[in-house]
XYZ file of C-alpha atoms in Angstrom:
346
model
C 107.679 -9.371 -15.649
C 108.070 -10.371 -19.276
C 108.299 -14.004 -20.343
C 108.432 -16.209 -23.418
C 105.104 -18.043 -23.562
C 102.535 -19.815 -25.706
C 98.844 -20.538 -25.160
C 98.469 -23.267 -27.816
C 100.728 -25.889 -29.370
C 101.788 -25.360 -32.952
C 104.362 -23.704 -35.168
C 106.794 -20.950 -34.295
C 104.025 -18.386 -34.665
C 102.487 -19.438 -31.311
C 105.496 -18.045 -29.420
C 104.984 -14.696 -27.706
C 107.103 -12.480 -25.460
C 104.991 -10.385 -23.153
C 103.683 -9.663 -19.687
C 103.338 -12.567 -17.249
C 102.585 -12.615 -13.489
C 105.669 -12.379 -11.281
C 106.409 -15.707 -9.576
C 106.371 -16.035 -5.806
C 108.804 -18.603 -4.356
C 107.473 -21.370 -2.103
C 109.205 -22.360 1.133
C 111.754 -24.542 -0.701
C 112.208 -22.321 -3.761
C 114.592 -19.595 -4.872
C 113.587 -16.520 -6.855
C 116.110 -15.968 -9.648
C 116.722 -12.835 -11.718
C 117.336 -14.605 -15.031
C 120.314 -13.241 -16.944
C 120.321 -15.793 -19.788
C 118.550 -18.937 -20.949
C 119.353 -21.506 -23.604
C 117.324 -23.676 -25.938
C 117.273 -27.420 -26.487
C 115.347 -29.475 -29.039
C 113.070 -30.224 -26.093
C 111.749 -26.661 -26.393
C 110.710 -27.338 -29.988
C 108.923 -30.581 -29.080
C 107.192 -28.960 -26.108
C 105.962 -26.139 -28.324
C 104.633 -28.625 -30.893
C 103.018 -30.781 -28.204
C 104.131 -34.064 -26.671
C 101.841 -37.089 -26.248
C 100.678 -37.567 -22.672
C 101.767 -34.106 -21.473
C 98.909 -31.703 -20.732
C 100.433 -28.330 -19.926
C 98.939 -25.514 -17.907
C 98.534 -22.644 -20.355
C 100.003 -20.189 -20.973
C 103.231 -22.171 -20.752
C 106.657 -20.606 -20.198
C 109.314 -22.838 -21.792
C 112.994 -23.154 -20.971
C 114.988 -25.967 -19.356
C 118.283 -24.068 -19.285
C 118.940 -20.756 -17.575
C 121.197 -18.860 -15.213
C 121.017 -15.763 -13.096
C 121.284 -14.108 -9.702
C 119.344 -15.008 -6.564
C 116.855 -12.301 -5.576
C 115.079 -13.973 -2.661
C 114.775 -17.376 -0.995
C 111.944 -19.321 0.620
C 111.956 -19.698 4.401
C 113.252 -23.296 4.279
C 116.188 -22.479 1.966
C 119.635 -22.340 3.594
C 121.866 -23.197 0.641
C 121.610 -19.868 -1.201
C 121.151 -16.207 -0.363
C 120.455 -13.077 -2.402
C 123.313 -12.188 -4.713
C 124.450 -15.779 -5.327
C 125.067 -16.858 -8.916
C 123.114 -19.957 -9.982
C 122.200 -22.107 -12.984
C 119.257 -24.426 -13.513
C 119.482 -28.219 -13.454
C 116.083 -29.051 -14.923
C 115.366 -32.583 -13.673
C 112.913 -32.707 -10.758
C 112.811 -35.797 -8.518
C 110.785 -36.643 -5.421
C 113.749 -37.466 -3.156
C 111.836 -40.271 -1.460
C 111.336 -43.210 -3.865
C 113.683 -46.210 -4.043
C 115.657 -44.689 -6.930
C 116.117 -41.303 -5.278
C 117.264 -42.992 -2.050
C 120.002 -44.710 -4.078
C 121.079 -41.428 -5.701
C 119.463 -42.234 -9.068
C 117.479 -39.016 -9.257
C 116.824 -39.185 -13.009
C 115.153 -42.596 -12.531
C 112.698 -41.192 -9.983
C 109.164 -42.546 -10.379
C 107.904 -38.943 -10.515
C 110.784 -37.539 -12.586
C 109.912 -34.552 -14.736
C 111.610 -31.556 -16.317
C 111.284 -27.862 -15.668
C 110.347 -26.323 -19.006
C 108.819 -29.515 -20.403
C 106.261 -30.690 -17.847
C 106.051 -27.545 -15.724
C 106.770 -23.827 -16.182
C 110.290 -23.079 -17.420
C 112.768 -20.259 -16.950
C 112.757 -18.229 -20.170
C 111.510 -15.164 -18.358
C 112.859 -12.187 -16.427
C 112.205 -13.937 -13.105
C 111.821 -17.610 -12.185
C 110.947 -19.439 -8.964
C 113.042 -22.627 -8.879
C 113.210 -25.476 -6.313
C 116.475 -25.178 -4.416
C 117.488 -28.744 -5.361
C 117.416 -27.702 -9.011
C 120.061 -25.024 -8.734
C 123.802 -25.261 -9.305
C 126.348 -22.795 -7.961
C 128.048 -20.742 -10.683
C 131.513 -19.392 -9.815
C 132.531 -15.795 -10.387
C 134.201 -15.425 -13.757
C 131.829 -17.763 -15.618
C 129.787 -15.664 -18.043
C 125.992 -15.943 -18.037
C 125.841 -17.344 -21.573
C 128.101 -20.265 -20.625
C 126.249 -20.855 -17.348
C 122.926 -20.977 -19.192
C 124.072 -23.112 -22.127
C 125.959 -25.878 -20.323
C 123.857 -27.688 -17.678
C 121.320 -29.813 -19.560
C 123.543 -31.100 -22.352
C 126.723 -31.625 -20.340
C 125.043 -33.476 -17.479
C 123.103 -35.600 -19.992
C 126.206 -36.486 -21.982
C 128.221 -37.103 -18.803
C 125.774 -39.624 -17.378
C 125.363 -41.287 -20.773
C 129.078 -41.789 -21.456
C 130.667 -41.952 -18.007
C 128.055 -43.515 -15.708
C 125.856 -45.536 -18.061
C 128.272 -46.108 -20.950
C 131.408 -46.685 -18.862
C 133.668 -45.322 -21.601
C 137.325 -46.134 -20.864
C 140.665 -44.956 -22.278
C 141.543 -46.483 -25.632
C 137.980 -47.255 -26.692
C 136.537 -46.054 -30.011
C 133.470 -43.812 -29.636
C 131.257 -42.580 -32.474
C 129.194 -39.450 -31.738
C 126.359 -38.705 -34.132
C 125.233 -35.129 -34.686
C 128.366 -33.630 -33.176
C 127.174 -30.113 -34.008
C 124.189 -30.278 -31.655
C 124.000 -29.596 -27.936
C 124.367 -33.136 -26.593
C 126.605 -34.123 -29.486
C 129.224 -31.440 -28.962
C 129.252 -32.161 -25.213
C 129.658 -35.897 -25.891
C 132.668 -35.291 -28.161
C 134.455 -33.383 -25.394
C 133.584 -35.905 -22.686
C 134.658 -38.898 -24.793
C 137.943 -37.176 -25.610
C 138.445 -36.316 -21.924
C 137.852 -39.993 -21.059
C 140.741 -40.997 -23.322
C 138.697 -42.464 -26.176
C 139.398 -42.193 -29.882
C 136.499 -40.062 -31.077
C 134.656 -40.358 -34.385
C 132.088 -37.637 -35.111
C 129.490 -37.020 -37.795
C 128.289 -33.708 -39.183
C 126.619 -32.247 -42.263
C 129.140 -29.617 -43.381
C 132.860 -28.965 -43.359
C 132.334 -26.081 -40.923
C 130.570 -28.366 -38.431
C 133.199 -31.074 -38.877
C 135.985 -28.580 -38.243
C 134.268 -27.552 -34.997
C 134.139 -31.228 -34.012
C 137.876 -31.552 -34.659
C 138.542 -28.507 -32.487
C 136.536 -30.089 -29.661
C 138.522 -33.322 -29.742
C 137.264 -35.523 -32.574
C 140.030 -37.638 -34.102
C 138.024 -38.660 -37.204
C 135.104 -36.821 -38.789
C 132.493 -38.072 -41.261
C 130.182 -36.017 -43.458
C 126.986 -38.047 -43.286
C 125.503 -36.044 -46.180
C 128.110 -37.317 -48.628
C 128.919 -40.824 -47.333
C 127.364 -43.650 -45.345
C 128.736 -43.218 -41.851
C 128.503 -46.936 -40.993
C 130.566 -47.888 -44.041
C 133.093 -45.172 -43.267
C 133.413 -46.295 -39.639
C 134.044 -49.861 -40.761
C 136.702 -48.588 -43.152
C 138.431 -46.444 -40.531
C 138.451 -49.254 -37.959
C 139.641 -52.026 -40.265
C 136.115 -53.538 -40.407
C 136.031 -53.929 -36.617
C 133.572 -51.151 -35.722
C 133.545 -48.888 -32.675
C 133.016 -49.820 -29.041
C 130.384 -47.160 -28.404
C 127.896 -45.205 -30.516
C 126.182 -42.115 -29.079
C 122.878 -41.839 -30.960
C 120.421 -39.115 -29.966
C 119.061 -38.913 -33.521
C 116.737 -41.919 -33.467
C 114.872 -43.481 -36.371
C 116.971 -42.009 -39.191
C 120.282 -43.417 -37.902
C 119.380 -46.423 -35.734
C 120.190 -49.202 -38.201
C 123.517 -47.658 -39.205
C 124.376 -47.092 -35.548
C 123.992 -50.831 -34.912
C 126.071 -51.592 -38.030
C 128.840 -49.318 -36.742
C 129.355 -51.292 -33.526
C 132.054 -53.881 -32.894
C 131.055 -57.161 -31.302
C 130.065 -56.519 -27.704
C 129.584 -52.815 -28.430
C 127.228 -50.396 -26.687
C 124.675 -48.136 -28.317
C 123.936 -45.198 -25.988
C 120.759 -43.214 -26.516
C 119.247 -40.198 -24.771
C 116.907 -38.919 -27.463
C 115.236 -39.427 -30.814
C 115.013 -36.167 -32.747
C 114.009 -37.941 -35.990
C 111.463 -40.257 -34.413
C 111.169 -42.788 -31.571
C 110.170 -45.956 -33.435
C 112.911 -47.163 -35.804
C 113.154 -50.590 -37.384
C 115.798 -52.541 -35.493
C 117.957 -55.513 -36.403
C 117.385 -57.921 -33.535
C 119.556 -60.575 -35.190
C 122.526 -58.209 -35.215
C 121.929 -57.298 -31.561
C 121.963 -60.847 -30.241
C 124.526 -62.308 -32.680
C 127.053 -59.539 -32.001
C 126.055 -59.396 -28.324
C 125.359 -55.674 -28.430
C 123.985 -53.567 -25.600
C 121.383 -50.818 -26.063
C 121.694 -48.443 -23.109
C 119.190 -45.694 -22.389
C 120.090 -42.604 -20.379
C 118.186 -39.533 -19.198
C 119.576 -36.363 -17.608
C 121.705 -37.040 -14.484
C 121.811 -37.354 -10.708
C 122.657 -34.294 -8.629
C 126.208 -35.590 -8.155
C 126.710 -36.325 -11.850
C 125.515 -32.826 -12.721
C 127.987 -31.360 -10.227
C 130.838 -33.460 -11.660
C 130.098 -32.479 -15.248
C 129.563 -28.778 -14.586
C 132.696 -28.459 -12.461
C 134.648 -29.276 -15.647
C 132.711 -26.602 -17.528
C 133.286 -23.985 -14.861
C 137.063 -24.639 -14.843
C 137.288 -24.461 -18.645
C 137.989 -28.148 -19.357
C 134.753 -28.332 -21.355
C 133.357 -25.460 -23.365
C 129.752 -25.138 -24.523
C 129.695 -23.893 -28.109
C 127.241 -21.031 -28.603
C 126.021 -20.416 -32.116
C 123.979 -17.269 -31.448
C 122.730 -15.011 -28.638
C 119.291 -13.490 -29.176
C 116.818 -11.402 -27.149
C 113.918 -13.441 -25.740
C 111.596 -11.430 -27.986
C 113.246 -13.305 -30.895
C 112.711 -16.783 -29.454
C 110.841 -17.816 -32.619
C 114.070 -17.229 -34.538
C 115.920 -19.309 -31.941
C 113.512 -22.191 -32.614
C 114.123 -21.768 -36.335
C 117.873 -22.130 -35.825
C 117.302 -25.480 -34.126
C 114.673 -26.761 -36.548
C 116.696 -25.827 -39.635
C 119.964 -27.094 -38.109
C 121.672 -23.749 -38.681
C 125.051 -23.416 -36.993
C 126.896 -25.330 -34.301
C 126.218 -25.603 -30.571
C 123.648 -23.927 -28.343
C 121.311 -21.004 -28.948
C 121.139 -18.571 -26.015
C 118.286 -16.154 -25.319
C 118.456 -13.249 -22.892
C 115.675 -11.099 -21.445
C 115.346 -7.991 -23.576
C 115.969 -5.944 -20.444
C 119.438 -7.513 -20.172
C 120.502 -6.314 -23.634
């Protein structure tokens, strides 16, 4: 088969698309004919190299993908050849105290397909059966590939961990990105008043179309000051910040007393200065969230499959142009997800 791969960490020039051994499914795995994959910023970080993660090389990236079942391992009863499936990338042991309580993303051995182990940006992929979601007929492959990681992540962050309720004010930073555009839709669906930031009028208009009630161009104005102005100096109940160091202080400033700062990532750096005085004086909560449980993923994706939520797709490229896909993410070009498809599918 052909696969996206790299043998060393580095810039976009390390990415190749070429021959790779066909995978053979284990007893509890499913062999998938991949019809489409999608990128996340995680793919960029994995390519550059992450501290503490020593990958087997060559590494095939990809934490989002969808396709058709080709074969199943002898212990698999949930799927059969011809079924339509999508990847849910979080792998848990199923046996630790967290897994037994249904908190799969808190598993002591939790890791991600595509980040810690071989991913699915290839013509074929062998995937553990527990990491597959059913995809109904009528859902196109691009949507099935683009939705799972960001929608389950945003769902857990806002619904399960953030407990967003109708009437609350929610600020979503980076509403043009994968998690950001999912968070806007989920917050709107939950009945919140949604504030969203973006860097251009085009991106802000997309945010409005997805459900944002107020939009802020963070390139031309301080978003914390603007939030205070829009809320009569009160601040918002919830801030969704997956940006990290560059926005952390202003995210805290944007919160009302008793507010919650929800974080699932740090694209601009993991070690910001933080205002501890503001946190304790205003009795703020900082809430971390990672991926989702199997049930949360099912709940979130059901609302994608029925059309309630819609993953925005900025571009569809052949896997041979994955370097260009990385460039789109790194240069913040466009709005939503970047999809890659095996060249043989185009």
